[in-house]
PDB file of C-alpha atoms in Angstrom:
ATOM      1  CA  ALA C   1      16.975 -15.060  -8.872  1.00 80.00           C
ATOM      2  CA  GLN C   2      14.430 -14.572  -6.125  1.00 88.00           C
ATOM      3  CA  LYS C   3      10.901 -14.941  -7.287  1.00 92.00           C
ATOM      4  CA  ILE C   4       7.439 -15.742  -6.044  1.00 96.00           C
ATOM      5  CA  THR C   5       4.656 -17.002  -8.281  1.00 96.00           C
ATOM      6  CA  GLN C   6       0.893 -17.255  -7.931  1.00 97.00           C
ATOM      7  CA  THR C   7      -0.600 -18.945 -10.969  1.00 97.00           C
ATOM      8  CA  GLN C   8      -4.298 -18.579 -10.140  1.00 97.00           C
ATOM      9  CA  PRO C   9      -5.583 -15.114 -11.079  1.00 95.00           C
ATOM     10  CA  GLY C  10      -9.031 -15.957  -9.719  1.00 96.00           C
ATOM     11  CA  MET C  11     -10.746 -18.669  -7.718  1.00 97.00           C
ATOM     12  CA  PHE C  12     -14.358 -19.377  -6.842  1.00 97.00           C
ATOM     13  CA  VAL C  13     -15.497 -21.366  -3.825  1.00 97.00           C
ATOM     14  CA  GLN C  14     -18.850 -22.075  -2.271  1.00 98.00           C
ATOM     15  CA  GLU C  15     -19.493 -20.967   1.266  1.00 98.00           C
ATOM     16  CA  LYS C  16     -18.409 -23.530   3.910  1.00 97.00           C
ATOM     17  CA  GLU C  17     -16.148 -25.346   1.462  1.00 98.00           C
ATOM     18  CA  ALA C  18     -12.326 -25.436   1.677  1.00 98.00           C
ATOM     19  CA  VAL C  19     -10.109 -23.781  -0.920  1.00 98.00           C
ATOM     20  CA  THR C  20      -6.389 -23.934  -1.700  1.00 98.00           C
ATOM     21  CA  LEU C  21      -4.502 -20.967  -3.104  1.00 98.00           C
ATOM     22  CA  ASP C  22      -1.222 -21.865  -4.785  1.00 98.00           C
ATOM     23  CA  CYS C  23       2.155 -20.235  -4.261  1.00 98.00           C
ATOM     24  CA  THR C  24       5.614 -21.262  -5.423  1.00 98.00           C
ATOM     25  CA  TYR C  25       8.866 -19.484  -4.728  1.00 97.00           C
ATOM     26  CA  ASP C  26      12.481 -19.500  -5.721  1.00 96.00           C
ATOM     27  CA  THR C  27      15.442 -18.451  -3.613  1.00 95.00           C
ATOM     28  CA  SER C  28      18.912 -19.785  -2.936  1.00 93.00           C
ATOM     29  CA  ASP C  29      18.946 -18.333   0.588  1.00 92.00           C
ATOM     30  CA  PRO C  30      18.613 -21.069   3.236  1.00 92.00           C
ATOM     31  CA  SER C  31      16.835 -18.718   5.659  1.00 92.00           C
ATOM     32  CA  TYR C  32      13.600 -17.117   4.534  1.00 94.00           C
ATOM     33  CA  GLY C  33       9.999 -16.650   5.528  1.00 94.00           C
ATOM     34  CA  LEU C  34       6.727 -17.001   3.691  1.00 95.00           C
ATOM     35  CA  PHE C  35       3.737 -14.787   4.389  1.00 95.00           C
ATOM     36  CA  TRP C  36       0.158 -14.696   3.221  1.00 97.00           C
ATOM     37  CA  TYR C  37      -1.780 -11.446   3.233  1.00 96.00           C
ATOM     38  CA  LYS C  38      -5.422 -10.693   2.548  1.00 97.00           C
ATOM     39  CA  GLN C  39      -6.404  -7.459   0.829  1.00 97.00           C
ATOM     40  CA  PRO C  40     -10.136  -6.706   0.932  1.00 96.00           C
ATOM     41  CA  SER C  41     -11.721  -4.139  -1.352  1.00 94.00           C
ATOM     42  CA  SER C  42     -10.972  -1.453   1.242  1.00 94.00           C
ATOM     43  CA  GLY C  43      -7.282  -1.855   0.348  1.00 94.00           C
ATOM     44  CA  GLU C  44      -5.476  -2.574   3.598  1.00 94.00           C
ATOM     45  CA  MET C  45      -2.987  -5.426   3.879  1.00 95.00           C
ATOM     46  CA  ILE C  46      -4.043  -7.950   6.517  1.00 95.00           C
ATOM     47  CA  PHE C  47      -1.525 -10.505   7.782  1.00 94.00           C
ATOM     48  CA  LEU C  48      -2.897 -14.063   7.758  1.00 96.00           C
ATOM     49  CA  ILE C  49      -0.129 -16.572   8.368  1.00 95.00           C
ATOM     50  CA  TYR C  50       3.637 -17.022   8.448  1.00 94.00           C
ATOM     51  CA  GLN C  51       5.986 -19.970   7.839  1.00 95.00           C
ATOM     52  CA  GLY C  52       9.732 -19.940   8.440  1.00 94.00           C
ATOM     53  CA  SER C  53      12.045 -21.989   6.250  1.00 94.00           C
ATOM     54  CA  TYR C  54      13.372 -23.916   9.231  1.00 93.00           C
ATOM     55  CA  ASP C  55       9.979 -24.639  10.738  1.00 90.00           C
ATOM     56  CA  GLN C  56       9.287 -28.358  10.823  1.00 85.00           C
ATOM     57  CA  GLN C  57       5.518 -28.143  11.073  1.00 90.00           C
ATOM     58  CA  ASN C  58       3.033 -26.397   8.830  1.00 92.00           C
ATOM     59  CA  ALA C  59       1.697 -23.157  10.252  1.00 93.00           C
ATOM     60  CA  THR C  60      -1.948 -22.844  11.266  1.00 94.00           C
ATOM     61  CA  GLU C  61      -3.969 -19.797  12.312  1.00 92.00           C
ATOM     62  CA  GLY C  62      -7.635 -20.539  12.918  1.00 96.00           C
ATOM     63  CA  ARG C  63      -9.230 -21.392   9.569  1.00 97.00           C
ATOM     64  CA  TYR C  64      -5.961 -20.740   7.718  1.00 97.00           C
ATOM     65  CA  SER C  65      -3.198 -23.274   7.248  1.00 97.00           C
ATOM     66  CA  LEU C  66      -0.063 -23.156   5.160  1.00 97.00           C
ATOM     67  CA  ASN C  67       0.875 -26.299   3.266  1.00 97.00           C
ATOM     68  CA  PHE C  68       4.660 -25.917   3.170  1.00 96.00           C
ATOM     69  CA  GLN C  69       6.542 -28.291   0.867  1.00 96.00           C
ATOM     70  CA  LYS C  70      10.127 -27.130   1.034  1.00 95.00           C
ATOM     71  CA  ALA C  71      11.574 -29.530  -1.555  1.00 94.00           C
ATOM     72  CA  ARG C  72       8.958 -28.423  -4.079  1.00 96.00           C
ATOM     73  CA  LYS C  73       9.318 -24.779  -3.020  1.00 96.00           C
ATOM     74  CA  SER C  74       5.618 -24.361  -2.528  1.00 97.00           C
ATOM     75  CA  ALA C  75       3.649 -22.632   0.213  1.00 97.00           C
ATOM     76  CA  ASN C  76      -0.036 -23.031  -0.499  1.00 98.00           C
ATOM     77  CA  LEU C  77      -2.707 -21.380   1.643  1.00 98.00           C
ATOM     78  CA  VAL C  78      -5.640 -23.519   2.682  1.00 98.00           C
ATOM     79  CA  ILE C  79      -8.787 -21.785   3.895  1.00 98.00           C
ATOM     80  CA  SER C  80     -11.235 -24.150   5.559  1.00 96.00           C
ATOM     81  CA  ALA C  81     -14.968 -23.490   5.875  1.00 95.00           C
ATOM     82  CA  SER C  82     -14.982 -20.453   3.570  1.00 97.00           C
ATOM     83  CA  GLN C  83     -17.098 -17.464   4.545  1.00 97.00           C
ATOM     84  CA  LEU C  84     -18.547 -14.689   2.401  1.00 97.00           C
ATOM     85  CA  GLY C  85     -16.170 -12.292   4.145  1.00 97.00           C
ATOM     86  CA  ASP C  86     -13.206 -14.227   2.753  1.00 98.00           C
ATOM     87  CA  SER C  87     -13.836 -12.687  -0.678  1.00 98.00           C
ATOM     88  CA  ALA C  88     -10.715 -10.626  -1.330  1.00 97.00           C
ATOM     89  CA  MET C  89      -7.305 -10.581  -3.002  1.00 97.00           C
ATOM     90  CA  TYR C  90      -4.743 -12.906  -1.445  1.00 98.00           C
ATOM     91  CA  PHE C  91      -1.008 -12.357  -1.755  1.00 98.00           C
ATOM     92  CA  CYS C  92       1.842 -14.703  -1.060  1.00 97.00           C
ATOM     93  CA  ALA C  93       5.107 -13.008  -0.132  1.00 96.00           C
ATOM     94  CA  LEU C  94       8.712 -14.146   0.272  1.00 95.00           C
ATOM     95  CA  SER C  95      10.673 -12.594   3.124  1.00 94.00           C
ATOM     96  CA  LEU C  96      14.417 -12.468   2.550  1.00 92.00           C
ATOM     97  CA  ILE C  97      17.246 -11.171   4.700  1.00 89.00           C
ATOM     98  CA  ASP C  98      16.523  -7.570   3.803  1.00 88.00           C
ATOM     99  CA  LYS C  99      13.222  -7.357   1.900  1.00 90.00           C
ATOM    100  CA  LEU C 100       9.790  -8.739   1.158  1.00 92.00           C
ATOM    101  CA  ILE C 101       8.670  -9.544  -2.382  1.00 94.00           C
ATOM    102  CA  PHE C 102       5.109 -10.298  -3.463  1.00 96.00           C
ATOM    103  CA  GLY C 103       3.360 -12.541  -5.906  1.00 96.00           C
ATOM    104  CA  THR C 104       0.750 -11.182  -8.304  1.00 95.00           C
ATOM    105  CA  GLY C 105      -2.142 -12.311  -6.159  1.00 97.00           C
ATOM    106  CA  THR C 106      -5.271 -14.466  -6.411  1.00 97.00           C
ATOM    107  CA  ARG C 107      -8.749 -12.999  -6.298  1.00 97.00           C
ATOM    108  CA  LEU C 108     -10.985 -15.283  -4.251  1.00 98.00           C
ATOM    109  CA  GLN C 109     -14.739 -15.038  -4.550  1.00 98.00           C
ATOM    110  CA  VAL C 110     -16.945 -16.927  -2.125  1.00 98.00           C
ATOM    111  CA  PHE C 111     -20.534 -17.534  -3.225  1.00 96.00           C
ATOM    112  CA  PRO C 112     -23.530 -18.666  -1.149  1.00 96.00           C
TER     113      PRO C 112
ATOM    114  CA  ASN S   1       0.827   3.024  19.019  1.00 62.00           C
ATOM    115  CA  ALA S   2       0.427   4.537  15.551  1.00 74.00           C
ATOM    116  CA  GLY S   3       2.421   1.938  13.590  1.00 93.00           C
ATOM    117  CA  VAL S   4       3.171   3.138  10.043  1.00 97.00           C
ATOM    118  CA  THR S   5       1.627   6.455   9.038  1.00 97.00           C
ATOM    119  CA  GLN S   6       1.395   7.539   5.420  1.00 97.00           C
ATOM    120  CA  THR S   7       0.420  10.975   4.228  1.00 97.00           C
ATOM    121  CA  PRO S   8      -1.421  12.062   2.197  1.00 97.00           C
ATOM    122  CA  LYS S   9      -4.105   9.393   1.697  1.00 96.00           C
ATOM    123  CA  PHE S  10      -5.119  10.750  -1.693  1.00 97.00           C
ATOM    124  CA  ARG S  11      -3.479  13.074  -4.183  1.00 97.00           C
ATOM    125  CA  ILE S  12      -4.025  14.203  -7.744  1.00 97.00           C
ATOM    126  CA  LEU S  13      -0.965  15.483  -9.594  1.00 97.00           C
ATOM    127  CA  LYS S  14      -0.594  17.055 -12.975  1.00 97.00           C
ATOM    128  CA  ILE S  15       1.928  15.632 -15.424  1.00 97.00           C
ATOM    129  CA  GLY S  16       5.362  17.064 -14.705  1.00 96.00           C
ATOM    130  CA  GLN S  17       4.649  18.069 -11.114  1.00 97.00           C
ATOM    131  CA  SER S  18       6.658  16.720  -8.216  1.00 96.00           C
ATOM    132  CA  MET S  19       5.648  15.586  -4.769  1.00 96.00           C
ATOM    133  CA  THR S  20       6.838  13.728  -1.703  1.00 97.00           C
ATOM    134  CA  LEU S  21       4.934  10.874  -0.130  1.00 98.00           C
ATOM    135  CA  GLN S  22       5.565  10.776   3.584  1.00 98.00           C
ATOM    136  CA  CYS S  23       6.034   7.641   5.679  1.00 98.00           C
ATOM    137  CA  ALA S  24       6.728   7.535   9.397  1.00 97.00           C
ATOM    138  CA  GLN S  25       6.906   4.676  11.888  1.00 97.00           C
ATOM    139  CA  ASP S  26       7.146   4.772  15.656  1.00 95.00           C
ATOM    140  CA  MET S  27       8.274   1.195  16.306  1.00 93.00           C
ATOM    141  CA  ASN S  28      12.029   1.800  15.979  1.00 93.00           C
ATOM    142  CA  HIS S  29      12.171  -0.504  12.959  1.00 93.00           C
ATOM    143  CA  ASN S  30      15.396  -0.370  10.993  1.00 93.00           C
ATOM    144  CA  TYR S  31      13.917  -1.765   7.790  1.00 94.00           C
ATOM    145  CA  MET S  32      11.520   0.298   5.704  1.00 96.00           C
ATOM    146  CA  TYR S  33      10.025  -0.236   2.246  1.00 97.00           C
ATOM    147  CA  TRP S  34       8.088   1.497  -0.489  1.00 98.00           C
ATOM    148  CA  TYR S  35       5.792  -0.476  -2.784  1.00 98.00           C
ATOM    149  CA  ARG S  36       3.450   0.451  -5.573  1.00 98.00           C
ATOM    150  CA  GLN S  37       0.321  -1.479  -6.472  1.00 97.00           C
ATOM    151  CA  ASP S  38      -1.305  -1.010  -9.843  1.00 94.00           C
ATOM    152  CA  PRO S  39      -4.992  -1.979 -10.192  1.00 88.00           C
ATOM    153  CA  GLY S  40      -5.542  -5.723  -9.895  1.00 85.00           C
ATOM    154  CA  MET S  41      -1.829  -6.393  -9.478  1.00 90.00           C
ATOM    155  CA  GLY S  42       0.594  -7.323  -6.735  1.00 93.00           C
ATOM    156  CA  LEU S  43       2.884  -5.029  -4.820  1.00 96.00           C
ATOM    157  CA  LYS S  44       6.153  -4.122  -6.497  1.00 96.00           C
ATOM    158  CA  LEU S  45       9.133  -2.946  -4.461  1.00 96.00           C
ATOM    159  CA  ILE S  46      10.336   0.534  -5.397  1.00 97.00           C
ATOM    160  CA  TYR S  47      13.027   1.260  -2.797  1.00 97.00           C
ATOM    161  CA  TYR S  48      13.981  -0.036   0.598  1.00 96.00           C
ATOM    162  CA  SER S  49      16.211   0.923   3.497  1.00 96.00           C
ATOM    163  CA  VAL S  50      18.002  -1.229   6.047  1.00 94.00           C
ATOM    164  CA  GLY S  51      18.751   1.674   8.355  1.00 94.00           C
ATOM    165  CA  ALA S  52      19.245   5.413   8.556  1.00 95.00           C
ATOM    166  CA  GLY S  53      21.502   6.608   5.763  1.00 95.00           C
ATOM    167  CA  ILE S  54      21.226   3.369   3.757  1.00 96.00           C
ATOM    168  CA  THR S  55      18.867   2.897   0.823  1.00 97.00           C
ATOM    169  CA  ASP S  56      18.716   0.517  -2.107  1.00 96.00           C
ATOM    170  CA  LYS S  57      16.712   0.053  -5.290  1.00 97.00           C
ATOM    171  CA  GLY S  58      13.935  -2.469  -5.611  1.00 95.00           C
ATOM    172  CA  GLU S  59      12.262  -3.806  -8.758  1.00 94.00           C
ATOM    173  CA  VAL S  60      10.827  -0.518 -10.108  1.00 96.00           C
ATOM    174  CA  PRO S  61      12.920   2.469  -8.932  1.00 97.00           C
ATOM    175  CA  ASN S  62      12.809   4.603 -12.088  1.00 96.00           C
ATOM    176  CA  GLY S  63      11.120   7.961 -11.569  1.00 96.00           C
ATOM    177  CA  TYR S  64      11.479   7.867  -7.781  1.00 97.00           C
ATOM    178  CA  ASN S  65      13.983   8.908  -5.150  1.00 97.00           C
ATOM    179  CA  VAL S  66      14.267   8.229  -1.448  1.00 97.00           C
ATOM    180  CA  SER S  67      16.254   9.353   1.536  1.00 95.00           C
ATOM    181  CA  ARG S  68      16.507   8.033   5.085  1.00 97.00           C
ATOM    182  CA  SER S  69      17.978  10.580   7.441  1.00 96.00           C
ATOM    183  CA  THR S  70      16.254   9.204  10.563  1.00 96.00           C
ATOM    184  CA  THR S  71      15.069   5.781  11.705  1.00 96.00           C
ATOM    185  CA  GLU S  72      11.471   7.005  11.842  1.00 97.00           C
ATOM    186  CA  ASP S  73      11.003   8.589   8.413  1.00 97.00           C
ATOM    187  CA  PHE S  74      11.322   7.283   4.868  1.00 98.00           C
ATOM    188  CA  PRO S  75       9.937   9.768   2.318  1.00 98.00           C
ATOM    189  CA  LEU S  76       9.433   8.861  -1.348  1.00 98.00           C
ATOM    190  CA  ARG S  77       9.998  11.603  -3.897  1.00 97.00           C
ATOM    191  CA  LEU S  78       8.339  11.650  -7.315  1.00 96.00           C
ATOM    192  CA  GLU S  79      10.042  13.933  -9.796  1.00 89.00           C
ATOM    193  CA  LEU S  80       8.278  14.917 -13.029  1.00 93.00           C
ATOM    194  CA  ALA S  81       5.132  12.868 -12.440  1.00 95.00           C
ATOM    195  CA  ALA S  82       3.881  10.730 -15.341  1.00 96.00           C
ATOM    196  CA  PRO S  83       0.529   8.940 -15.872  1.00 96.00           C
ATOM    197  CA  SER S  84       2.374   5.627 -15.474  1.00 96.00           C
ATOM    198  CA  GLN S  85       2.948   6.537 -11.821  1.00 97.00           C
ATOM    199  CA  THR S  86      -0.777   6.461 -11.118  1.00 97.00           C
ATOM    200  CA  SER S  87      -0.961   3.789  -8.446  1.00 97.00           C
ATOM    201  CA  VAL S  88      -1.502   3.039  -4.788  1.00 97.00           C
ATOM    202  CA  TYR S  89       1.684   3.404  -2.770  1.00 98.00           C
ATOM    203  CA  PHE S  90       2.299   1.420   0.381  1.00 98.00           C
ATOM    204  CA  CYS S  91       4.988   1.999   2.955  1.00 98.00           C
ATOM    205  CA  ALA S  92       6.003  -0.828   5.286  1.00 96.00           C
ATOM    206  CA  SER S  93       8.488  -1.425   8.066  1.00 95.00           C
ATOM    207  CA  SER S  94      10.034  -4.421   9.775  1.00 93.00           C
ATOM    208  CA  PHE S  95      12.003  -5.102  12.945  1.00 88.00           C
ATOM    209  CA  SER S  96      13.737  -8.118  11.450  1.00 80.00           C
ATOM    210  CA  PRO S  97      13.013  -9.412   7.947  1.00 80.00           C
ATOM    211  CA  GLY S  98      13.885 -12.842   6.659  1.00 74.00           C
ATOM    212  CA  GLN S  99      12.809 -15.715   8.810  1.00 72.00           C
ATOM    213  CA  SER S 100      11.030 -13.744  11.483  1.00 75.00           C
ATOM    214  CA  ILE S 101       7.573 -14.050  12.975  1.00 73.00           C
ATOM    215  CA  TYR S 102       7.666 -10.311  13.744  1.00 75.00           C
ATOM    216  CA  GLY S 103       6.725  -9.734  10.156  1.00 84.00           C
ATOM    217  CA  TYR S 104       5.975  -6.442   8.518  1.00 92.00           C
ATOM    218  CA  THR S 105       3.722  -3.510   9.362  1.00 93.00           C
ATOM    219  CA  PHE S 106       2.002  -1.729   6.490  1.00 96.00           C
ATOM    220  CA  GLY S 107       0.663   1.760   6.187  1.00 96.00           C
ATOM    221  CA  SER S 108      -2.845   2.350   4.864  1.00 96.00           C
ATOM    222  CA  GLY S 109      -1.597   3.503   1.473  1.00 96.00           C
ATOM    223  CA  THR S 110      -1.557   6.657  -0.647  1.00 97.00           C
ATOM    224  CA  ARG S 111      -3.734   6.693  -3.748  1.00 97.00           C
ATOM    225  CA  LEU S 112      -2.009   8.828  -6.382  1.00 97.00           C
ATOM    226  CA  THR S 113      -3.507   9.870  -9.698  1.00 97.00           C
ATOM    227  CA  VAL S 114      -1.445  11.673 -12.340  1.00 97.00           C
ATOM    228  CA  VAL S 115      -3.492  13.513 -14.969  1.00 96.00           C
TER     229      VAL S 115
END
C-alpha cells in the first residue's frame, strides 16, 4: 500500500531557531518523488522542495532542506532560521507514477 | 500564463442540488487531479486523469463524477450534494508525475458549502 504519514499535528518554534517536520512514506515503487508544500492561512499550496528517489544528495532550497533517509523511508523537512512568516500548515506528499498523495499535515507556529 | 484555473471560487449549495466544478489548464499537461481538503486536514484524492478520455478513482470518489474530453479541461460533478461534501476543492495538473522536478501546479481552490 502507498501511504504517507506526518505524525506531528502541531509544532512550535521560536523565531530564528531551526525546526524539523517529520514525514515517513511507504511505497514499493522504486521511482518516486517527495514534495513539501506550505499552505498559509490564505489557502494556496506553495511548493517548497522536491527530492527524487534516485537523488544521491539531500535537496536544499534556501532555508529549506530535506533530510532524505531512503532506507528508513523518511523525508523530513528542516527549516533553518525560522521566521514569523513561516507560520502555516506544511504538507509532505508522495509522487508516484501517476498521482500525488498527501500526508495529514503539520501546523507550524513561529513565536517571537 | 494562467496555469490552473478553477471556477467558481466560492459556492453555497442546498442539500440535493447538483453542480459542476470547473478546472482548466493551459500548460498541455496530461495528468490532472481533483482533491478535497476538509478543515485542518490534508488533501485527499477524489479522481485523477492520465490523459484525455482516461479517468480513475482516488481515495474518496463516492458522490462525485468526472470526465476528461480534452487535455485542457477536467470538470468535477457533484450529484445530490450532501453536507459531508462541504470542503475546499483543489484541482492540480502535472507534466510528468513520479520522480520529476517539474512537479505539480495547483489551482487556487473552490470553497463549497452544502446547507
